[in-house]
Short mmCIF file of C-alpha atoms in Angstrom, two decimals:
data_model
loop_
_atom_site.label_atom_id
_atom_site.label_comp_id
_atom_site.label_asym_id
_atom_site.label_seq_id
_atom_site.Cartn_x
_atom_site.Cartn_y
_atom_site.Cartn_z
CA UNK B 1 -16.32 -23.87 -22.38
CA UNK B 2 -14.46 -20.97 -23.94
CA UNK B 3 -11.45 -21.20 -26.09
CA UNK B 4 -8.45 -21.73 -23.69
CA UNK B 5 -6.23 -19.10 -22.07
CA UNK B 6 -9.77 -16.98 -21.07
CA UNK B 7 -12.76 -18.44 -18.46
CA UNK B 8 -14.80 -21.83 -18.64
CA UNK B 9 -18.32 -20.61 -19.75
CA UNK B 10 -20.83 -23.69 -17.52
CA UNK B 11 -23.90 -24.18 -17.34
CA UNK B 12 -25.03 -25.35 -13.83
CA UNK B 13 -26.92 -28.15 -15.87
CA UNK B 14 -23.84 -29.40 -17.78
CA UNK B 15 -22.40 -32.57 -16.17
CA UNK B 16 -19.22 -31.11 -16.03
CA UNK B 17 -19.76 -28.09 -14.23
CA UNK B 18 -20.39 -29.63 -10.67
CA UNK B 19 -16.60 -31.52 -11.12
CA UNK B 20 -14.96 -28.11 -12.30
CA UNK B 21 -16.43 -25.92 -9.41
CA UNK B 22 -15.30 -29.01 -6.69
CA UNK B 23 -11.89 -28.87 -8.15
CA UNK B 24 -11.67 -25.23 -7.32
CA UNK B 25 -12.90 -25.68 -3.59
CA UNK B 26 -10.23 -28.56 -3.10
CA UNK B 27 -7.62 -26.81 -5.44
CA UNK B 28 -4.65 -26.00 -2.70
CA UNK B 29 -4.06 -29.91 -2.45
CA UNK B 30 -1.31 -31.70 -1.21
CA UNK B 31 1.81 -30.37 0.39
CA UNK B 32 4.47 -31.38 -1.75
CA UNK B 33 6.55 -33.75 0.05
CA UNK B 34 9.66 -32.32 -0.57
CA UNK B 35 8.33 -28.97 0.24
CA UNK B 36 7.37 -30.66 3.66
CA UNK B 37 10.99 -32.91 4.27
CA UNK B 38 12.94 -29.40 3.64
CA UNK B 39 10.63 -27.84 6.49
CA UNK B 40 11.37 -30.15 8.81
CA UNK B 41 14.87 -30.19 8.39
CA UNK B 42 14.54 -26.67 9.13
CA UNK B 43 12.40 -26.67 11.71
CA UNK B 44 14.11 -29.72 13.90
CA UNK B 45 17.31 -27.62 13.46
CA UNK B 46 16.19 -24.54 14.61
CA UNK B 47 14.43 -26.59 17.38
CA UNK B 48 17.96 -27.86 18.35
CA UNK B 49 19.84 -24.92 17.79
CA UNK B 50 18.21 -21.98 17.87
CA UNK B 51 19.69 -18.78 17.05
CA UNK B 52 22.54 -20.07 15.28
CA UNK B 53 19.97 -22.11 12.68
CA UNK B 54 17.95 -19.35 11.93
CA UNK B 55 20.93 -17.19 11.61
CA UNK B 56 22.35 -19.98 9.01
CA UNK B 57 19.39 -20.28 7.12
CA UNK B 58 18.66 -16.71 6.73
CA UNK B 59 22.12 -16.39 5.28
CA UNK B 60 22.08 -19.11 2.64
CA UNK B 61 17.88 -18.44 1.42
CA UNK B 62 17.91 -14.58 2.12
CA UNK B 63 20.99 -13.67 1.63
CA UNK B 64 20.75 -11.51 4.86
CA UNK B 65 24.01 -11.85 7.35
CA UNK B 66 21.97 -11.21 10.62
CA UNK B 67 25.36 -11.23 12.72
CA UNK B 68 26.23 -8.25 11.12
CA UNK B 69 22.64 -6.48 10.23
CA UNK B 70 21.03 -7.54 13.68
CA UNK B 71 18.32 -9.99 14.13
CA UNK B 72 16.09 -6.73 14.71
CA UNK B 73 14.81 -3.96 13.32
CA UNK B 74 16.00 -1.04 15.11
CA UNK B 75 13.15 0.82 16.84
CA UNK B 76 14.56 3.98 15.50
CA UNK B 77 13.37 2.78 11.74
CA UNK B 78 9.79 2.07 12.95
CA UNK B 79 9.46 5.25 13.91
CA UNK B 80 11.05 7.04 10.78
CA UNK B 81 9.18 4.88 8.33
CA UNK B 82 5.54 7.02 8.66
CA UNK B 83 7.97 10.23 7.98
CA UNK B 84 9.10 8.33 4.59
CA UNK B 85 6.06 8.03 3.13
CA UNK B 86 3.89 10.77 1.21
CA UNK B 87 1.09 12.40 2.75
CA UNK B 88 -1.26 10.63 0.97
CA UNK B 89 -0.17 6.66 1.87
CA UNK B 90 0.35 7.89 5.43
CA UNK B 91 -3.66 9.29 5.75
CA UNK B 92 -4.95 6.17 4.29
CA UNK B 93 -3.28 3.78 6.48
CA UNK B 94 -4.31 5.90 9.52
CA UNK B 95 -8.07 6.13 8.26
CA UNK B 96 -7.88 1.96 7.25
CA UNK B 97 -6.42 1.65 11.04
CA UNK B 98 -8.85 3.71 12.48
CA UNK B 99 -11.87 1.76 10.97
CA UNK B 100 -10.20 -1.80 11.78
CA UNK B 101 -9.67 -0.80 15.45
CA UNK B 102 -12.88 0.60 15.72
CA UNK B 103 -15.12 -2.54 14.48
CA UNK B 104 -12.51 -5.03 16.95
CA UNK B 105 -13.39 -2.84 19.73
CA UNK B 106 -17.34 -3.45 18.88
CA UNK B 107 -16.71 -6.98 18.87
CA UNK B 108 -14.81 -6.93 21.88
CA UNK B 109 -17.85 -4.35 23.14
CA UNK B 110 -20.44 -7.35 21.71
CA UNK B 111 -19.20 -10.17 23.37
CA UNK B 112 -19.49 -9.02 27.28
CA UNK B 113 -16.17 -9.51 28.41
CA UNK B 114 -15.54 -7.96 31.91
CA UNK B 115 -17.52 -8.06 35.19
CA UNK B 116 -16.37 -9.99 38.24
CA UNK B 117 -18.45 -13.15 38.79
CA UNK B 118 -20.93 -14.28 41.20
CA UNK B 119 -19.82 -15.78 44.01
CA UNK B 120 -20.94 -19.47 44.65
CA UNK B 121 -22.30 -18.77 48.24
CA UNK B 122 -25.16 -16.60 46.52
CA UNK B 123 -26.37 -19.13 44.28
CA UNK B 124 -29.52 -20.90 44.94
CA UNK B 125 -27.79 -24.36 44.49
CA UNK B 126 -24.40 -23.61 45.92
CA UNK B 127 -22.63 -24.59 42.62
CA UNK B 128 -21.17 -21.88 40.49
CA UNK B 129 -20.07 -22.69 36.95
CA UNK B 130 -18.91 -19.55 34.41
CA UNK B 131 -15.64 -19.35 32.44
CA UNK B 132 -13.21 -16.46 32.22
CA UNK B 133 -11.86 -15.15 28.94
CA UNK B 134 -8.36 -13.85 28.87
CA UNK B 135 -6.00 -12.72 25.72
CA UNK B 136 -2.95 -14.38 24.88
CA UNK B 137 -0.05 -12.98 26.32
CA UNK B 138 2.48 -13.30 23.28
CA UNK B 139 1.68 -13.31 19.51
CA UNK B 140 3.62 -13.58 16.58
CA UNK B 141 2.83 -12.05 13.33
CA UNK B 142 4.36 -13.60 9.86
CA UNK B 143 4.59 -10.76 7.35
CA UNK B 144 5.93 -11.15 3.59
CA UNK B 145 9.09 -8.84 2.92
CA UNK B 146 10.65 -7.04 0.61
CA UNK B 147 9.10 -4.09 -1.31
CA UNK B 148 6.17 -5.79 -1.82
CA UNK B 149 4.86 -6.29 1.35
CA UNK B 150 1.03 -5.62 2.39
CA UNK B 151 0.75 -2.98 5.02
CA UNK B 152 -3.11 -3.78 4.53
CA UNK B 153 -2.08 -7.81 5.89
CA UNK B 154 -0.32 -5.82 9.11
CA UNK B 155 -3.42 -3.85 9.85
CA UNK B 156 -5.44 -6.41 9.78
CA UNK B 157 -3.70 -9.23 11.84
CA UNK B 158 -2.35 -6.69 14.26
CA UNK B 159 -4.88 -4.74 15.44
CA UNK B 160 -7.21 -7.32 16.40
CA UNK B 161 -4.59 -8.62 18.49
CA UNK B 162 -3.91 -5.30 20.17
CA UNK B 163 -7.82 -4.48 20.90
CA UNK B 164 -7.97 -8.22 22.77
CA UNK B 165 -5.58 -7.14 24.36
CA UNK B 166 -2.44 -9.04 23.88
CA UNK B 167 0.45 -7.82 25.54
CA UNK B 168 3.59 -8.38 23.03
CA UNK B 169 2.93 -8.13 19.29
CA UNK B 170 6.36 -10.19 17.40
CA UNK B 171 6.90 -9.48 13.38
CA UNK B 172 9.10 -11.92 11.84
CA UNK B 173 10.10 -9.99 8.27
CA UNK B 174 12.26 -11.08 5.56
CA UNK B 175 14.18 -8.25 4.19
CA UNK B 176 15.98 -10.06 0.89
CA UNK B 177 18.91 -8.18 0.15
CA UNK B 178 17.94 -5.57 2.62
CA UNK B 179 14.87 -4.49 1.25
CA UNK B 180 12.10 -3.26 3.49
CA UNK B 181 8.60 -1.50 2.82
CA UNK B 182 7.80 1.62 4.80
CA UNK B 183 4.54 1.32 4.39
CA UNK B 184 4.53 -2.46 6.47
CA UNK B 185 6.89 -0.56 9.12
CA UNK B 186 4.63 2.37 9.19
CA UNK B 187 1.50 -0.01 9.88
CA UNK B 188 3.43 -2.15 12.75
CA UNK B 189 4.06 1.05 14.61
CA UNK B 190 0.44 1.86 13.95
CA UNK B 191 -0.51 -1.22 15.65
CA UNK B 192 2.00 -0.68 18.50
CA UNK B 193 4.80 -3.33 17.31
CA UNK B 194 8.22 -2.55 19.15
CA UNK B 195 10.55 -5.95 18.22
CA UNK B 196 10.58 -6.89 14.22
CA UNK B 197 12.31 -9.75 13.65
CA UNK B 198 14.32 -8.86 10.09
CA UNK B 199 14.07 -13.02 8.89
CA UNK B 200 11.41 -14.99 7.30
CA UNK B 201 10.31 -18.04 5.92
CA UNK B 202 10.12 -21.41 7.97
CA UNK B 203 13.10 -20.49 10.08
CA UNK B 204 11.44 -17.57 11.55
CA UNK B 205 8.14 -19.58 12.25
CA UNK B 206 10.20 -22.10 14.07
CA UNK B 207 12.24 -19.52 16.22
CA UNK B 208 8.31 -18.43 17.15
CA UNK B 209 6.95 -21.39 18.03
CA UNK B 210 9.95 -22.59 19.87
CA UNK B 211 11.52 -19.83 20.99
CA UNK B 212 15.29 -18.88 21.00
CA UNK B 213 17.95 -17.51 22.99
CA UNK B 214 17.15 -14.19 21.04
CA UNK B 215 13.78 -14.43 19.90
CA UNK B 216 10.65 -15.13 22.43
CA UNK B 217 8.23 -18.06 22.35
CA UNK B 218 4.79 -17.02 21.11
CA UNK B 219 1.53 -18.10 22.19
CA UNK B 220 0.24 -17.97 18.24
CA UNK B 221 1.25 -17.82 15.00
CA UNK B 222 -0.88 -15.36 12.44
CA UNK B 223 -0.02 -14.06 9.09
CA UNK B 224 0.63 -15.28 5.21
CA UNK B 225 3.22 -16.38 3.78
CA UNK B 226 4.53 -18.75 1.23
CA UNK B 227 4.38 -22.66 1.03
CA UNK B 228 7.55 -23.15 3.30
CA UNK B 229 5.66 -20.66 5.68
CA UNK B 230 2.57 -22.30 5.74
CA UNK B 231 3.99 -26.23 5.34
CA UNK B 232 5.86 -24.68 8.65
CA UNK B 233 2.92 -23.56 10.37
CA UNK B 234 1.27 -26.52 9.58
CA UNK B 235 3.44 -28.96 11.56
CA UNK B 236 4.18 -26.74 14.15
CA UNK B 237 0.24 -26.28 15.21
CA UNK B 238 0.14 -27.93 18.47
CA UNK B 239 3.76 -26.67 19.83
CA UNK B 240 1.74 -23.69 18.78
CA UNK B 241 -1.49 -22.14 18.12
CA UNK B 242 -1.80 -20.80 14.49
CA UNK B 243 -4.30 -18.61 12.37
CA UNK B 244 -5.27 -20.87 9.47
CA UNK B 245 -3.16 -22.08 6.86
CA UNK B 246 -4.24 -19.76 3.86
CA UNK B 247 -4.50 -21.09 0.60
CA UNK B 248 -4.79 -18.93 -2.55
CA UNK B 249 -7.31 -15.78 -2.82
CA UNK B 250 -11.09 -16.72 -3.96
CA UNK B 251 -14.45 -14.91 -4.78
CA UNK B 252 -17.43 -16.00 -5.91
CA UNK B 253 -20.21 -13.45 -7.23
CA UNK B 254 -23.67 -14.59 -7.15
CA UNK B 255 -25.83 -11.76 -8.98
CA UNK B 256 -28.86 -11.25 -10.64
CA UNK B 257 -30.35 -9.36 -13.81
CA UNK B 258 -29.69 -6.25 -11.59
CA UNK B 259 -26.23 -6.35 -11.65
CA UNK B 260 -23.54 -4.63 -13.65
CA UNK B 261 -21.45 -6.21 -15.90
CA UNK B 262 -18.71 -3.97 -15.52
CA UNK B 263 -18.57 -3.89 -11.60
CA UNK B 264 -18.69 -8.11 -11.55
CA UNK B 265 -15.71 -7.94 -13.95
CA UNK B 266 -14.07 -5.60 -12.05
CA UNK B 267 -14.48 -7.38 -8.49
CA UNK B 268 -13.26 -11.00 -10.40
CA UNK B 269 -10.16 -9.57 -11.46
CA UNK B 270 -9.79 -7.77 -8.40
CA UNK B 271 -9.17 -11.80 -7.18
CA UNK B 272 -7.64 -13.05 -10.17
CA UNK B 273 -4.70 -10.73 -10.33
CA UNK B 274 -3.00 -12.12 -6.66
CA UNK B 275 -2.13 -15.61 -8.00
CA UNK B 276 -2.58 -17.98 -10.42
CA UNK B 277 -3.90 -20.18 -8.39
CA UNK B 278 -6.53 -17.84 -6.97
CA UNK B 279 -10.46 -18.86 -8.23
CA UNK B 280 -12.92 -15.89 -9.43
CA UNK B 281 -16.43 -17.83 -10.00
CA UNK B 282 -19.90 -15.75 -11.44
CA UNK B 283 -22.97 -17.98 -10.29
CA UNK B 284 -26.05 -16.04 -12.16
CA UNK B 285 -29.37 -17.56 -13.54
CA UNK B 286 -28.83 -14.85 -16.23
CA UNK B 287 -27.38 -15.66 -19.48
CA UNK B 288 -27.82 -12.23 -20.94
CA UNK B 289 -25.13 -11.47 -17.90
CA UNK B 290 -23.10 -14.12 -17.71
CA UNK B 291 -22.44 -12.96 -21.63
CA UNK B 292 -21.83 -9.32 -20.74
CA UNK B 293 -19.55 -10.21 -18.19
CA UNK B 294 -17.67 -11.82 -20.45
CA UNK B 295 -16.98 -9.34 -22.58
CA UNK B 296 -16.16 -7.03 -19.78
CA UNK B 297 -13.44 -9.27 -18.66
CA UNK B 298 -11.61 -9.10 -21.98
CA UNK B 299 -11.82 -5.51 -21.94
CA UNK B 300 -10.64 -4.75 -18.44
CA UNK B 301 -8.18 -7.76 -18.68
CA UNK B 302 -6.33 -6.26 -21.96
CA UNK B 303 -5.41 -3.20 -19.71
CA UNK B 304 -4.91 -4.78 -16.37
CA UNK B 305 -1.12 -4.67 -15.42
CA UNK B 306 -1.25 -8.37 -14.14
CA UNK B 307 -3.29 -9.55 -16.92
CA UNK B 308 -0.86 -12.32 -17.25
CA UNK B 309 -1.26 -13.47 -13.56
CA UNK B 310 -5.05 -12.67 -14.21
CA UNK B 311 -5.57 -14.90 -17.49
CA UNK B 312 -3.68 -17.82 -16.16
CA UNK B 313 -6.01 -17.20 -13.26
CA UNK B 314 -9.45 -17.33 -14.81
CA UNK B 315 -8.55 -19.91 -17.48
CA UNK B 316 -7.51 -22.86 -14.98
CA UNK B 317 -9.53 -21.80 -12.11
CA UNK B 318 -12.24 -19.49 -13.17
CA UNK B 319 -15.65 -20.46 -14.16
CA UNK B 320 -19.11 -18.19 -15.57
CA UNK B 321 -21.66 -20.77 -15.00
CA UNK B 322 -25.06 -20.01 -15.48
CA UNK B 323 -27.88 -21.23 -13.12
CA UNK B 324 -31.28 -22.62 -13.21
CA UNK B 325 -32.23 -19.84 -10.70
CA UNK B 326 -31.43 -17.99 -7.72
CA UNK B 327 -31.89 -21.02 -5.40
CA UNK B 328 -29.40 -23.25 -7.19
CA UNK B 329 -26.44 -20.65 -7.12
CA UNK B 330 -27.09 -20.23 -3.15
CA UNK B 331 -26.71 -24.42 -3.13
CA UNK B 332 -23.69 -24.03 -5.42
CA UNK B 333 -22.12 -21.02 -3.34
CA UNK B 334 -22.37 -22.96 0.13
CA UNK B 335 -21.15 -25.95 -1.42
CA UNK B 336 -18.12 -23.64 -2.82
CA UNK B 337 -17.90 -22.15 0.94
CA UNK B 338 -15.55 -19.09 -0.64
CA UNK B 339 -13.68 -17.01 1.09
CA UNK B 340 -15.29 -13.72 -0.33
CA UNK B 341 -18.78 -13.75 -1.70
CA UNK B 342 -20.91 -10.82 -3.23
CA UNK B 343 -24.45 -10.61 -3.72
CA UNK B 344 -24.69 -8.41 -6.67
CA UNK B 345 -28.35 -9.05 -6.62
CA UNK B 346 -31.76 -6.66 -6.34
CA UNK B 347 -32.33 -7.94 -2.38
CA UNK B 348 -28.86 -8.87 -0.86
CA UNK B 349 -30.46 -8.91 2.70
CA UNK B 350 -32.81 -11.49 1.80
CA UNK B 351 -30.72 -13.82 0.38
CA UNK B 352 -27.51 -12.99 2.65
CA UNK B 353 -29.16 -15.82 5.31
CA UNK B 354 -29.06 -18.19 2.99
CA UNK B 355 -25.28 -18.58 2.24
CA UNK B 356 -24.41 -20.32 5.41
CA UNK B 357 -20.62 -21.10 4.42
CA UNK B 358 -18.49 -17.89 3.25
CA UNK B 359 -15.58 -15.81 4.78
CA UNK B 360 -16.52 -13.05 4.06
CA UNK B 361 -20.11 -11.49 2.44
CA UNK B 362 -19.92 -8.58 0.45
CA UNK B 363 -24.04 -6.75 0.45
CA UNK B 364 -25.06 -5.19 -3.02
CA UNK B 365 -23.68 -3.94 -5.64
CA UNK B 366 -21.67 -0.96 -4.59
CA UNK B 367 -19.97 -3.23 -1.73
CA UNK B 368 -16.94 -4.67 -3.46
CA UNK B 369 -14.65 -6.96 -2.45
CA UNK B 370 -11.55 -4.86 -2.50
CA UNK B 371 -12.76 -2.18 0.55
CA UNK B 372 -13.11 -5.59 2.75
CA UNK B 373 -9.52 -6.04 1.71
CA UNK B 374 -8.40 -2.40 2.91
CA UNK B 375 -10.96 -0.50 4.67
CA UNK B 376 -14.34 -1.42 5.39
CA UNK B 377 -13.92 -2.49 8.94
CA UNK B 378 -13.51 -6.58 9.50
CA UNK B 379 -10.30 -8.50 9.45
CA UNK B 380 -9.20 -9.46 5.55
CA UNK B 381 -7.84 -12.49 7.15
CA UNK B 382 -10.35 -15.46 5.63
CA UNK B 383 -10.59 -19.26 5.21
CA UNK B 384 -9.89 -20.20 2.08
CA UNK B 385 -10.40 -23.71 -0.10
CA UNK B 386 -13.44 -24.40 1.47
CA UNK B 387 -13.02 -24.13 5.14
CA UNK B 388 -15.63 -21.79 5.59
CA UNK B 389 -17.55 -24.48 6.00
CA UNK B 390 -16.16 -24.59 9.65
CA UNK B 391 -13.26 -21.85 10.17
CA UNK B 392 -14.08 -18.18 11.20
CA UNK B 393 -12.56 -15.02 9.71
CA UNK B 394 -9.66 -13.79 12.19
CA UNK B 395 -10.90 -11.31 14.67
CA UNK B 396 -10.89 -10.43 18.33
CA UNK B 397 -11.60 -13.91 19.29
CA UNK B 398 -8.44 -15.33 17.49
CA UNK B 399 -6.50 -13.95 20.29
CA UNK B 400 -8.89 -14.62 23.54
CA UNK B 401 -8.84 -18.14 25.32
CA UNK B 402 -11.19 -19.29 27.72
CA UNK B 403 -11.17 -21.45 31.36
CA UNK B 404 -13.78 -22.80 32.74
CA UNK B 405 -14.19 -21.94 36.56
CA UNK B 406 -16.01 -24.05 38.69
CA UNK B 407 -16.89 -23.72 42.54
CA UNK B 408 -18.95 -25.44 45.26
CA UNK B 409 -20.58 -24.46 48.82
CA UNK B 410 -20.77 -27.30 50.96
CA UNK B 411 -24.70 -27.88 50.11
CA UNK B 412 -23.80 -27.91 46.08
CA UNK B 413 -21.06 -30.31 46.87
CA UNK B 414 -23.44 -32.50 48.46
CA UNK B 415 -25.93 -31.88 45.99
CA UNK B 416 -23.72 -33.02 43.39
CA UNK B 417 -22.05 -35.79 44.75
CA UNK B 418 -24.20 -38.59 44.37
CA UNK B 419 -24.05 -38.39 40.73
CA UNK B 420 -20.47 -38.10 39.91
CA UNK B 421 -19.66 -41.09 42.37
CA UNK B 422 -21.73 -43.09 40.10
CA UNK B 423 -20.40 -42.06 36.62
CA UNK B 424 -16.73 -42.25 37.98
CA UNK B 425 -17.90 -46.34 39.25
CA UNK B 426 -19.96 -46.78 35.85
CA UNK B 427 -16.36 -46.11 33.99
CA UNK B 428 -14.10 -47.87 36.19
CA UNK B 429 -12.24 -44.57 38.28
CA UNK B 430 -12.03 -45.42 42.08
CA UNK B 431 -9.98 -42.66 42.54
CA UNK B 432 -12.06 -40.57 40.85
CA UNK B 433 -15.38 -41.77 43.24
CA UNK B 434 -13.04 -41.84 46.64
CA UNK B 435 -12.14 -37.88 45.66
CA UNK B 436 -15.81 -37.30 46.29
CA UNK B 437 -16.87 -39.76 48.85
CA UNK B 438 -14.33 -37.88 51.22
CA UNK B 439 -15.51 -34.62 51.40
CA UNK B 440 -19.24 -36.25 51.38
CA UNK B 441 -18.12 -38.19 54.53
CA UNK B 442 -16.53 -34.67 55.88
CA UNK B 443 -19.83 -33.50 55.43
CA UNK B 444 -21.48 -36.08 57.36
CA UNK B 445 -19.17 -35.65 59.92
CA UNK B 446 -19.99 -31.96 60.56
CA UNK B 447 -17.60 -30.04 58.09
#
């Protein structure tokens, strides 16, 4: 390894290696229990009391009176926050909005949805089986306040909401001593949001989930948010429905001898500088660029303006680890399962196939990271600490739920009947078998 305070230099080979990379797949850990007792005692409150809980704790961990400011944002200041901003800000959220709604509406084009179904009487069989798909009704959106919240995060949880069609989009924003971005109001009204909610942290996921006398039940809960937002999201999945619970940023680069060194120490700090927590992993079988990597990172990290965050970043959970080959960093990347993965290599469609477990994966060398994060198209919204291996990025289908439909003709009822008589008698359901054996004896009897 390297001298500490910069990035463990591995080799794949090295016992050590495999133990460092599966502490940085499991690194978001435990909830800290007191983290998790101070959410429920927020939560069950604002369960029993509603409006006047979250109006308490806004007061005393905000520092926002909401009797006098107004649980909402007036719709007035949605519509003069794209008038605040300069020219410039305003024409790139339009353009990143543009190209979000455009690849949701592909999806939605790409999965069929539409078309009235086939009535059971003109089936061979008499037995019609399809399901319809239908978006949520209500969905609540989490976003971080203050100046330094992410119109990109708004974009992209929105707007694939809106294109499946939901019919009420809620924010719930903190605005700590009354701060609020223009840019995150100027991307909700881009995304058609009419009711901000100005409150945050697990007291505004509660009044979601359950509903207040001001603020409406949701059907789902999307967004980020801190440890008492996700700890709150966490227990209230199942009152609920919820996005994922996010833990911090990843990316993992696997590239070859055709990569450059400069680009794959951009694209790592480009991860490294959200968190310290966050995990920014090169898997190469080249040594001669693992080394020039390196070298790149101290450069670009001396003038990086969060080359603190950055450092702390890539010393505890960073890692350069050279490979035996190409084959053994594709086994090492799907055992990672990152949430964003580049293939900085000479044939990135070839071996794209391969990685079975990523968020998000990021073709050649000129596709970085950070125009998934803004612009390129797909929701930014990824699983993270591993859960690619079985979690989906957000999109379209976050928002849709299905029910099965089911319909018989007389013949397919009688078709089917001797078999579920059986199976209901095989597991013990009389009622079940009786359901059945009357409409076979209506049958019998002439209809």
């Amino acid at each position: 390894m390297s001298a500490p305070g910069f990035v463990p230099r591995l080799d794949a080979a090295d016992p050590a290696c495999r133990p460092h990379l599966a502490r940085l797949a499991g690194r978001a850990g435990e909830v800290d229990p007191a983290v998790e007792r101070t959410v429920r005692e927020i939560v069950e409150a604002v369960r029993a009391e509603g409006d006047a809980a979250l109006i308490r704790f806004t007061r005393e961990l905000d520092g926002v009176d909401l009797e006098r400011e107004g649980l909402w944002i007036e719709e007035a200041r949605l519509e003069q926050a794209a008038s605040r901003l300069d020219a410039a800000t305003r024409a790139a959220l339009e353009e990143a909005a543009s190209r979000i709604r455009a690849f949701h509406e592909g999806q939605m084009a790409r999965l069929g949805l539409g078309g009235a179904p086939t009535p059971p009487e003109a089936l061979p069989e008499g037995i019609y089986v399809d399901s319809r798909t239908t978006p949520l009704a209500r969905v609540g959106c989490y976003v971080p306040g203050g100046t330094a919240a992410y119109p990109s995060s708004v974009l992209m949880n929105l707007l694939p909401a809106r294109v499946a069609g939901v019919e009420e989009l809620v924010v719930a924003m903190p605005t700590p001593r009354g701060e609020v971005s223009d840019a995150a109001l100027a991307a909700m009204r881009l995304a058609g949001v009419r009711r901000v909610l100005r409150a945050g942290g697990a007291q505004a996921v509660a009044a979601l989930a359950y509903g207040t006398g001001s603020v409406p039940r949701v059907d789902k809960i999307v967004g980020p948010g801190n440890i008492y937002v996700a700890t709150a999201k966490r227990l209230l999945f199942g009152e609920v429905d919820i996005d994922m619970v996010a833990g911090p940023s990843e990316i993992l680069v696997v590239a070859d001898d055709t990569a450059r060194p400069d680009f794959v120490a951009a694209d790592l700090l480009s991860q490294a500088e959200h968190d310290p927590l966050a995990s920014a992993v090169l898997l190469t079988p080249s040594r001669r660029l693992a080394d020039a990597v390196e070298a790149e990172l101290a450069r670009q990290l001396a003038r990086l303006p969060r080359r603190d965050i950055a450092a702390r970043s890539l010393a505890a959970f960073g890692a350069l680890v050279v490979t035996r080959d190409l084959d053994e960093a594709v086994e090492l990347a799907n055992a990672l399962a990152p949430e964003h993965c580049e293939l900085a290599v000479a044939d990135p469609a070839a071996l794209a196939p391969r990685i079975r477990n990523a968020g998000a994966l990021f073709l050649g060398h000129w596709a970085t990271e950070a125009l998934g994060d803004y612009c390129a198209g797909p929701s930014h919204v990824l699983p993270t600490g591993g859960t690619a291996r079985f979690f989906s990025p957000l999109s379209v289908e976050t928002f849709l739920k299905r029910t099965s439909l089911i319909a018989c003709s007389p013949e397919g009822a009688r078709r089917l009947a001797p078999t579920a008589i059986r199976l209901a008698e095989v597991e013990g359901l009389e009622g079940h078998a009786e359901a059945v054996r009357l409409r076979q004896r209506a049958l019998e009897a002439g209809g």
